[in-house]
JSON list of C-alpha atoms in Angstrom, two decimals:
[
{"chain": "S", "resi": 175, "resn": "MET", "atom": "CA", "xyz": [110.92, 168.73, 5.93]},
{"chain": "S", "resi": 176, "resn": "LYS", "atom": "CA", "xyz": [113.12, 169.98, 3.11]},
{"chain": "S", "resi": 177, "resn": "SER", "atom": "CA", "xyz": [111.81, 169.24, -0.37]},
{"chain": "S", "resi": 178, "resn": "LYS", "atom": "CA", "xyz": [113.85, 166.95, -2.59]},
{"chain": "S", "resi": 179, "resn": "ARG", "atom": "CA", "xyz": [111.90, 168.10, -5.64]},
{"chain": "S", "resi": 180, "resn": "LEU", "atom": "CA", "xyz": [112.37, 171.86, -5.30]},
{"chain": "S", "resi": 181, "resn": "ARG", "atom": "CA", "xyz": [115.42, 174.05, -4.93]},
{"chain": "S", "resi": 182, "resn": "LEU", "atom": "CA", "xyz": [115.49, 177.75, -4.16]},
{"chain": "S", "resi": 183, "resn": "THR", "atom": "CA", "xyz": [118.15, 179.70, -6.00]},
{"chain": "S", "resi": 184, "resn": "GLN", "atom": "CA", "xyz": [118.72, 182.73, -8.19]},
{"chain": "S", "resi": 185, "resn": "ILE", "atom": "CA", "xyz": [119.42, 182.89, -11.89]},
{"chain": "S", "resi": 186, "resn": "ASP", "atom": "CA", "xyz": [121.60, 185.22, -13.90]},
{"chain": "S", "resi": 187, "resn": "LEU", "atom": "CA", "xyz": [119.40, 187.44, -16.07]},
{"chain": "S", "resi": 188, "resn": "LYS", "atom": "CA", "xyz": [121.99, 187.22, -18.84]},
{"chain": "S", "resi": 189, "resn": "MET", "atom": "CA", "xyz": [120.25, 183.94, -19.68]},
{"chain": "S", "resi": 190, "resn": "CYS", "atom": "CA", "xyz": [117.20, 185.93, -20.81]},
{"chain": "S", "resi": 191, "resn": "ARG", "atom": "CA", "xyz": [119.35, 188.06, -23.10]},
{"chain": "S", "resi": 192, "resn": "ASP", "atom": "CA", "xyz": [121.52, 185.19, -24.35]},
{"chain": "S", "resi": 193, "resn": "TYR", "atom": "CA", "xyz": [118.43, 183.20, -25.37]},
{"chain": "S", "resi": 194, "resn": "ASN", "atom": "CA", "xyz": [116.45, 186.32, -26.35]},
{"chain": "S", "resi": 195, "resn": "LEU", "atom": "CA", "xyz": [113.43, 185.29, -24.29]},
{"chain": "S", "resi": 196, "resn": "LYS", "atom": "CA", "xyz": [110.08, 186.93, -24.86]},
{"chain": "S", "resi": 197, "resn": "GLN", "atom": "CA", "xyz": [108.08, 188.08, -21.83]},
{"chain": "S", "resi": 198, "resn": "ALA", "atom": "CA", "xyz": [110.88, 187.31, -19.34]},
{"chain": "S", "resi": 199, "resn": "MET", "atom": "CA", "xyz": [110.86, 189.53, -16.25]},
{"chain": "S", "resi": 200, "resn": "ASP", "atom": "CA", "xyz": [113.48, 192.28, -16.13]},
{"chain": "S", "resi": 201, "resn": "TYR", "atom": "CA", "xyz": [114.44, 191.74, -19.79]},
{"chain": "S", "resi": 202, "resn": "ASP", "atom": "CA", "xyz": [113.13, 193.74, -22.73]},
{"chain": "S", "resi": 203, "resn": "TYR", "atom": "CA", "xyz": [112.99, 191.45, -25.75]},
{"chain": "S", "resi": 204, "resn": "LYS", "atom": "CA", "xyz": [112.66, 194.33, -28.21]},
{"chain": "S", "resi": 205, "resn": "THR", "atom": "CA", "xyz": [115.56, 196.48, -27.00]},
{"chain": "S", "resi": 206, "resn": "LYS", "atom": "CA", "xyz": [117.67, 193.52, -25.76]},
{"chain": "S", "resi": 207, "resn": "ARG", "atom": "CA", "xyz": [118.17, 195.30, -22.40]},
{"chain": "S", "resi": 208, "resn": "ILE", "atom": "CA", "xyz": [118.34, 193.78, -18.96]},
{"chain": "S", "resi": 209, "resn": "TYR", "atom": "CA", "xyz": [116.81, 196.02, -16.31]},
{"chain": "S", "resi": 210, "resn": "ASN", "atom": "CA", "xyz": [118.46, 195.99, -12.93]},
{"chain": "S", "resi": 211, "resn": "LYS", "atom": "CA", "xyz": [115.47, 196.45, -10.66]},
{"chain": "S", "resi": 212, "resn": "GLY", "atom": "CA", "xyz": [117.57, 195.48, -7.67]},
{"chain": "S", "resi": 213, "resn": "ARG", "atom": "CA", "xyz": [115.38, 192.56, -6.73]},
{"chain": "S", "resi": 214, "resn": "GLY", "atom": "CA", "xyz": [117.51, 189.68, -7.93]},
{"chain": "S", "resi": 215, "resn": "PHE", "atom": "CA", "xyz": [115.79, 186.87, -9.71]},
{"chain": "S", "resi": 216, "resn": "ALA", "atom": "CA", "xyz": [114.89, 184.44, -6.95]},
{"chain": "S", "resi": 217, "resn": "THR", "atom": "CA", "xyz": [113.42, 181.24, -8.31]},
{"chain": "S", "resi": 218, "resn": "VAL", "atom": "CA", "xyz": [112.24, 177.82, -7.35]},
{"chain": "S", "resi": 219, "resn": "LEU", "atom": "CA", "xyz": [113.78, 175.11, -9.54]},
{"chain": "S", "resi": 220, "resn": "VAL", "atom": "CA", "xyz": [111.74, 172.12, -10.65]},
{"chain": "S", "resi": 221, "resn": "LYS", "atom": "CA", "xyz": [112.87, 169.26, -12.89]},
{"chain": "S", "resi": 222, "resn": "ILE", "atom": "CA", "xyz": [110.28, 167.65, -15.17]},
{"chain": "S", "resi": 223, "resn": "GLN", "atom": "CA", "xyz": [111.09, 165.35, -18.10]},
{"chain": "S", "resi": 224, "resn": "GLY", "atom": "CA", "xyz": [114.74, 166.40, -18.05]},
{"chain": "S", "resi": 225, "resn": "LEU", "atom": "CA", "xyz": [113.86, 170.10, -18.29]},
{"chain": "S", "resi": 226, "resn": "ILE", "atom": "CA", "xyz": [114.84, 172.40, -15.42]},
{"chain": "S", "resi": 227, "resn": "PHE", "atom": "CA", "xyz": [112.17, 175.01, -14.82]},
{"chain": "S", "resi": 228, "resn": "ALA", "atom": "CA", "xyz": [112.84, 178.20, -12.84]},
{"chain": "S", "resi": 229, "resn": "ILE", "atom": "CA", "xyz": [109.65, 179.62, -11.34]},
{"chain": "S", "resi": 230, "resn": "PRO", "atom": "CA", "xyz": [110.27, 183.20, -10.16]},
{"chain": "S", "resi": 231, "resn": "LEU", "atom": "CA", "xyz": [109.13, 184.59, -6.84]},
{"chain": "S", "resi": 232, "resn": "ARG", "atom": "CA", "xyz": [107.24, 187.89, -7.20]},
{"chain": "S", "resi": 233, "resn": "SER", "atom": "CA", "xyz": [105.80, 190.35, -4.76]},
{"chain": "S", "resi": 234, "resn": "ASN", "atom": "CA", "xyz": [103.24, 192.18, -6.92]},
{"chain": "S", "resi": 235, "resn": "MET", "atom": "CA", "xyz": [101.08, 189.85, -9.00]},
{"chain": "S", "resi": 236, "resn": "PRO", "atom": "CA", "xyz": [97.47, 190.79, -9.73]},
{"chain": "S", "resi": 237, "resn": "LYS", "atom": "CA", "xyz": [95.03, 188.70, -7.67]},
{"chain": "S", "resi": 238, "resn": "LYS", "atom": "CA", "xyz": [93.06, 187.88, -10.84]},
{"chain": "S", "resi": 239, "resn": "TYR", "atom": "CA", "xyz": [96.15, 186.41, -12.51]},
{"chain": "S", "resi": 240, "resn": "GLN", "atom": "CA", "xyz": [95.59, 182.67, -12.95]},
{"chain": "S", "resi": 241, "resn": "LEU", "atom": "CA", "xyz": [99.14, 181.33, -13.37]},
{"chain": "S", "resi": 242, "resn": "LYS", "atom": "CA", "xyz": [100.33, 181.74, -9.79]},
{"chain": "S", "resi": 243, "resn": "TYR", "atom": "CA", "xyz": [100.93, 180.09, -6.45]},
{"chain": "S", "resi": 244, "resn": "LYS", "atom": "CA", "xyz": [99.93, 182.46, -3.66]},
{"chain": "S", "resi": 245, "resn": "LEU", "atom": "CA", "xyz": [102.04, 182.85, -0.56]},
{"chain": "S", "resi": 246, "resn": "ARG", "atom": "CA", "xyz": [100.20, 185.88, 0.89]},
{"chain": "S", "resi": 247, "resn": "ASP", "atom": "CA", "xyz": [98.53, 189.16, 0.04]},
{"chain": "S", "resi": 248, "resn": "SER", "atom": "CA", "xyz": [100.89, 191.92, -1.04]},
{"chain": "S", "resi": 249, "resn": "LYS", "atom": "CA", "xyz": [101.20, 195.27, 0.69]},
{"chain": "S", "resi": 250, "resn": "LYS", "atom": "CA", "xyz": [99.88, 196.71, -2.56]},
{"chain": "S", "resi": 251, "resn": "PRO", "atom": "CA", "xyz": [96.06, 196.39, -2.64]},
{"chain": "S", "resi": 252, "resn": "GLY", "atom": "CA", "xyz": [94.74, 193.98, -5.29]},
{"chain": "S", "resi": 253, "resn": "TYR", "atom": "CA", "xyz": [98.03, 192.08, -5.53]},
{"chain": "S", "resi": 254, "resn": "ILE", "atom": "CA", "xyz": [99.60, 188.98, -4.02]},
{"chain": "S", "resi": 255, "resn": "GLU", "atom": "CA", "xyz": [103.10, 187.64, -3.34]},
{"chain": "S", "resi": 256, "resn": "GLY", "atom": "CA", "xyz": [104.07, 184.18, -4.52]},
{"chain": "S", "resi": 257, "resn": "LEU", "atom": "CA", "xyz": [105.35, 182.09, -7.41]},
{"chain": "S", "resi": 258, "resn": "ASP", "atom": "CA", "xyz": [104.70, 183.43, -10.89]},
{"chain": "S", "resi": 259, "resn": "ILE", "atom": "CA", "xyz": [104.11, 180.25, -12.88]},
{"chain": "S", "resi": 260, "resn": "GLY", "atom": "CA", "xyz": [103.39, 182.27, -16.02]},
{"chain": "S", "resi": 261, "resn": "LYS", "atom": "CA", "xyz": [106.93, 183.68, -16.00]},
{"chain": "S", "resi": 262, "resn": "THR", "atom": "CA", "xyz": [108.61, 180.28, -15.63]},
{"chain": "S", "resi": 263, "resn": "LEU", "atom": "CA", "xyz": [111.85, 179.88, -17.55]},
{"chain": "S", "resi": 264, "resn": "VAL", "atom": "CA", "xyz": [113.64, 176.78, -18.78]},
{"chain": "S", "resi": 265, "resn": "VAL", "atom": "CA", "xyz": [117.24, 176.80, -17.58]},
{"chain": "S", "resi": 266, "resn": "GLU", "atom": "CA", "xyz": [119.23, 175.98, -20.70]},
{"chain": "S", "resi": 267, "resn": "ASP", "atom": "CA", "xyz": [122.64, 175.86, -19.03]},
{"chain": "S", "resi": 268, "resn": "SER", "atom": "CA", "xyz": [123.53, 175.46, -15.36]},
{"chain": "S", "resi": 269, "resn": "LYS", "atom": "CA", "xyz": [126.06, 178.30, -15.69]},
{"chain": "S", "resi": 270, "resn": "TYR", "atom": "CA", "xyz": [123.10, 180.67, -15.29]},
{"chain": "S", "resi": 271, "resn": "LEU", "atom": "CA", "xyz": [122.31, 179.31, -11.83]},
{"chain": "S", "resi": 272, "resn": "LEU", "atom": "CA", "xyz": [123.88, 181.53, -9.19]},
{"chain": "S", "resi": 273, "resn": "ASN", "atom": "CA", "xyz": [125.25, 180.00, -6.03]},
{"chain": "S", "resi": 274, "resn": "THR", "atom": "CA", "xyz": [123.93, 182.79, -3.87]},
{"chain": "S", "resi": 275, "resn": "ASN", "atom": "CA", "xyz": [122.01, 182.50, -0.66]},
{"chain": "S", "resi": 276, "resn": "PHE", "atom": "CA", "xyz": [118.87, 184.51, -0.19]},
{"chain": "S", "resi": 277, "resn": "GLN", "atom": "CA", "xyz": [116.15, 184.57, 2.39]},
{"chain": "S", "resi": 278, "resn": "LEU", "atom": "CA", "xyz": [112.47, 184.82, 1.77]},
{"chain": "S", "resi": 279, "resn": "ARG", "atom": "CA", "xyz": [110.74, 187.71, 3.51]},
{"chain": "S", "resi": 280, "resn": "GLU", "atom": "CA", "xyz": [109.10, 185.39, 5.99]},
{"chain": "S", "resi": 281, "resn": "VAL", "atom": "CA", "xyz": [110.23, 181.96, 7.20]},
{"chain": "S", "resi": 282, "resn": "VAL", "atom": "CA", "xyz": [106.68, 180.68, 6.84]},
{"chain": "S", "resi": 283, "resn": "ASP", "atom": "CA", "xyz": [106.98, 181.31, 3.05]},
{"chain": "S", "resi": 284, "resn": "TYR", "atom": "CA", "xyz": [109.89, 178.87, 2.85]},
{"chain": "S", "resi": 285, "resn": "TYR", "atom": "CA", "xyz": [107.81, 176.14, 4.47]},
{"chain": "S", "resi": 286, "resn": "LYS", "atom": "CA", "xyz": [104.77, 176.99, 2.39]},
{"chain": "S", "resi": 287, "resn": "ILE", "atom": "CA", "xyz": [106.92, 176.29, -0.68]},
{"chain": "S", "resi": 288, "resn": "VAL", "atom": "CA", "xyz": [108.91, 173.21, 0.35]},
{"chain": "S", "resi": 289, "resn": "ASP", "atom": "CA", "xyz": [106.01, 171.55, 2.16]},
{"chain": "S", "resi": 290, "resn": "ASN", "atom": "CA", "xyz": [103.79, 171.97, -0.90]},
{"chain": "S", "resi": 291, "resn": "ASP", "atom": "CA", "xyz": [106.22, 170.81, -3.57]},
{"chain": "S", "resi": 292, "resn": "ARG", "atom": "CA", "xyz": [103.77, 168.34, -5.12]},
{"chain": "S", "resi": 293, "resn": "LEU", "atom": "CA", "xyz": [101.05, 171.00, -5.35]},
{"chain": "S", "resi": 294, "resn": "ILE", "atom": "CA", "xyz": [103.44, 173.52, -6.95]},
{"chain": "S", "resi": 295, "resn": "ILE", "atom": "CA", "xyz": [104.81, 171.02, -9.46]},
{"chain": "S", "resi": 296, "resn": "ASN", "atom": "CA", "xyz": [101.31, 169.83, -10.40]},
{"chain": "S", "resi": 297, "resn": "LYS", "atom": "CA", "xyz": [100.18, 173.47, -10.77]},
{"chain": "S", "resi": 298, "resn": "LEU", "atom": "CA", "xyz": [103.07, 174.08, -13.19]},
{"chain": "S", "resi": 299, "resn": "ILE", "atom": "CA", "xyz": [102.26, 170.89, -15.13]},
{"chain": "S", "resi": 300, "resn": "LYS", "atom": "CA", "xyz": [98.58, 171.86, -15.34]},
{"chain": "S", "resi": 301, "resn": "SER", "atom": "CA", "xyz": [99.50, 175.31, -16.66]},
{"chain": "S", "resi": 302, "resn": "ILE", "atom": "CA", "xyz": [101.76, 173.76, -19.31]},
{"chain": "S", "resi": 303, "resn": "ILE", "atom": "CA", "xyz": [99.08, 171.26, -20.34]},
{"chain": "S", "resi": 304, "resn": "ASP", "atom": "CA", "xyz": [96.51, 174.09, -20.60]},
{"chain": "S", "resi": 305, "resn": "TYR", "atom": "CA", "xyz": [98.98, 176.08, -22.69]},
{"chain": "S", "resi": 306, "resn": "ASN", "atom": "CA", "xyz": [99.65, 173.07, -24.95]},
{"chain": "S", "resi": 307, "resn": "GLN", "atom": "CA", "xyz": [95.90, 172.60, -25.48]},
{"chain": "S", "resi": 308, "resn": "ALA", "atom": "CA", "xyz": [95.41, 176.29, -26.25]},
{"chain": "S", "resi": 309, "resn": "VAL", "atom": "CA", "xyz": [98.22, 176.15, -28.83]},
{"chain": "S", "resi": 310, "resn": "SER", "atom": "CA", "xyz": [97.00, 172.92, -30.45]},
{"chain": "S", "resi": 311, "resn": "GLN", "atom": "CA", "xyz": [93.42, 174.26, -30.65]},
{"chain": "S", "resi": 312, "resn": "ASN", "atom": "CA", "xyz": [94.61, 177.74, -31.66]},
{"chain": "S", "resi": 313, "resn": "ASP", "atom": "CA", "xyz": [92.48, 179.09, -28.81]},
{"chain": "S", "resi": 314, "resn": "LEU", "atom": "CA", "xyz": [93.15, 182.80, -29.19]},
{"chain": "S", "resi": 315, "resn": "ASN", "atom": "CA", "xyz": [90.88, 183.62, -26.24]},
{"chain": "S", "resi": 316, "resn": "LYS", "atom": "CA", "xyz": [93.30, 181.83, -23.87]},
{"chain": "S", "resi": 317, "resn": "LEU", "atom": "CA", "xyz": [96.49, 182.72, -25.74]},
{"chain": "S", "resi": 318, "resn": "ASN", "atom": "CA", "xyz": [95.65, 186.45, -25.79]},
{"chain": "S", "resi": 319, "resn": "ASP", "atom": "CA", "xyz": [94.13, 186.61, -22.31]},
{"chain": "S", "resi": 320, "resn": "PRO", "atom": "CA", "xyz": [96.36, 188.74, -20.02]},
{"chain": "S", "resi": 321, "resn": "ARG", "atom": "CA", "xyz": [95.26, 186.61, -17.06]},
{"chain": "S", "resi": 322, "resn": "ARG", "atom": "CA", "xyz": [96.43, 183.46, -18.83]},
{"chain": "S", "resi": 323, "resn": "PHE", "atom": "CA", "xyz": [99.08, 183.22, -21.54]},
{"chain": "S", "resi": 324, "resn": "LYS", "atom": "CA", "xyz": [99.39, 186.64, -23.21]},
{"chain": "S", "resi": 325, "resn": "PHE", "atom": "CA", "xyz": [102.39, 187.60, -21.05]},
{"chain": "S", "resi": 326, "resn": "SER", "atom": "CA", "xyz": [103.63, 184.09, -20.34]},
{"chain": "S", "resi": 327, "resn": "THR", "atom": "CA", "xyz": [107.15, 182.92, -21.09]},
{"chain": "S", "resi": 328, "resn": "PHE", "atom": "CA", "xyz": [105.77, 179.59, -22.36]},
{"chain": "S", "resi": 329, "resn": "VAL", "atom": "CA", "xyz": [105.84, 181.09, -25.87]},
{"chain": "S", "resi": 330, "resn": "ASN", "atom": "CA", "xyz": [109.64, 180.63, -25.82]},
{"chain": "S", "resi": 331, "resn": "TYR", "atom": "CA", "xyz": [109.34, 176.89, -25.33]},
{"chain": "S", "resi": 332, "resn": "THR", "atom": "CA", "xyz": [106.22, 175.83, -27.27]},
{"chain": "S", "resi": 333, "resn": "ASP", "atom": "CA", "xyz": [107.84, 172.85, -29.02]},
{"chain": "S", "resi": 334, "resn": "ARG", "atom": "CA", "xyz": [109.69, 171.64, -25.93]},
{"chain": "S", "resi": 335, "resn": "LEU", "atom": "CA", "xyz": [106.66, 171.89, -23.65]},
{"chain": "S", "resi": 336, "resn": "LYS", "atom": "CA", "xyz": [104.70, 169.45, -25.82]},
{"chain": "S", "resi": 337, "resn": "GLN", "atom": "CA", "xyz": [106.44, 166.58, -24.02]},
{"chain": "S", "resi": 338, "resn": "ILE", "atom": "CA", "xyz": [104.77, 167.55, -20.71]},
{"chain": "S", "resi": 339, "resn": "THR", "atom": "CA", "xyz": [101.50, 165.61, -20.33]},
{"chain": "S", "resi": 340, "resn": "GLU", "atom": "CA", "xyz": [99.07, 164.31, -17.70]},
{"chain": "S", "resi": 341, "resn": "LYS", "atom": "CA", "xyz": [101.43, 161.39, -16.99]},
{"chain": "S", "resi": 342, "resn": "ASP", "atom": "CA", "xyz": [103.85, 163.88, -15.40]},
{"chain": "S", "resi": 343, "resn": "TYR", "atom": "CA", "xyz": [101.47, 164.74, -12.55]},
{"chain": "S", "resi": 344, "resn": "LEU", "atom": "CA", "xyz": [102.75, 163.71, -9.13]},
{"chain": "S", "resi": 345, "resn": "ASN", "atom": "CA", "xyz": [100.44, 161.52, -7.04]}
]
């Protein structure tokens, strides 16, 4: 069954440059350069509290990384393929959404995403709530932990993410 809560699409990386996003994949915040790694920026879109979140698909995430949704083990030992919740972006303008079609490497991945939409959305909400708590408590252990928030894009949206709370969980 196709999910009504999730949409697979790609985004234009110019959004990262135009909004000068820290920690965004394929964009160097310091040099203001977009790197064309030839992989596209395939994402899963989720709407929560009027914000459109783009969760990127990645093929080489460390297994120990906590902000992820695993699809399968990667060909590279010690890594997985899946959704990188820590690199989630907020889509500021729909002009950055590309109307391109792309296929996931395996059909089973598509179903693992759309059939688990509630789980994925709740995982994103939990990560945001954890981030909000770490910020409010000035928990430097979590904020500087490379497995948690050190390389997360949430830093770009700290004030806006405060509106996401436990009441946003899907039952």
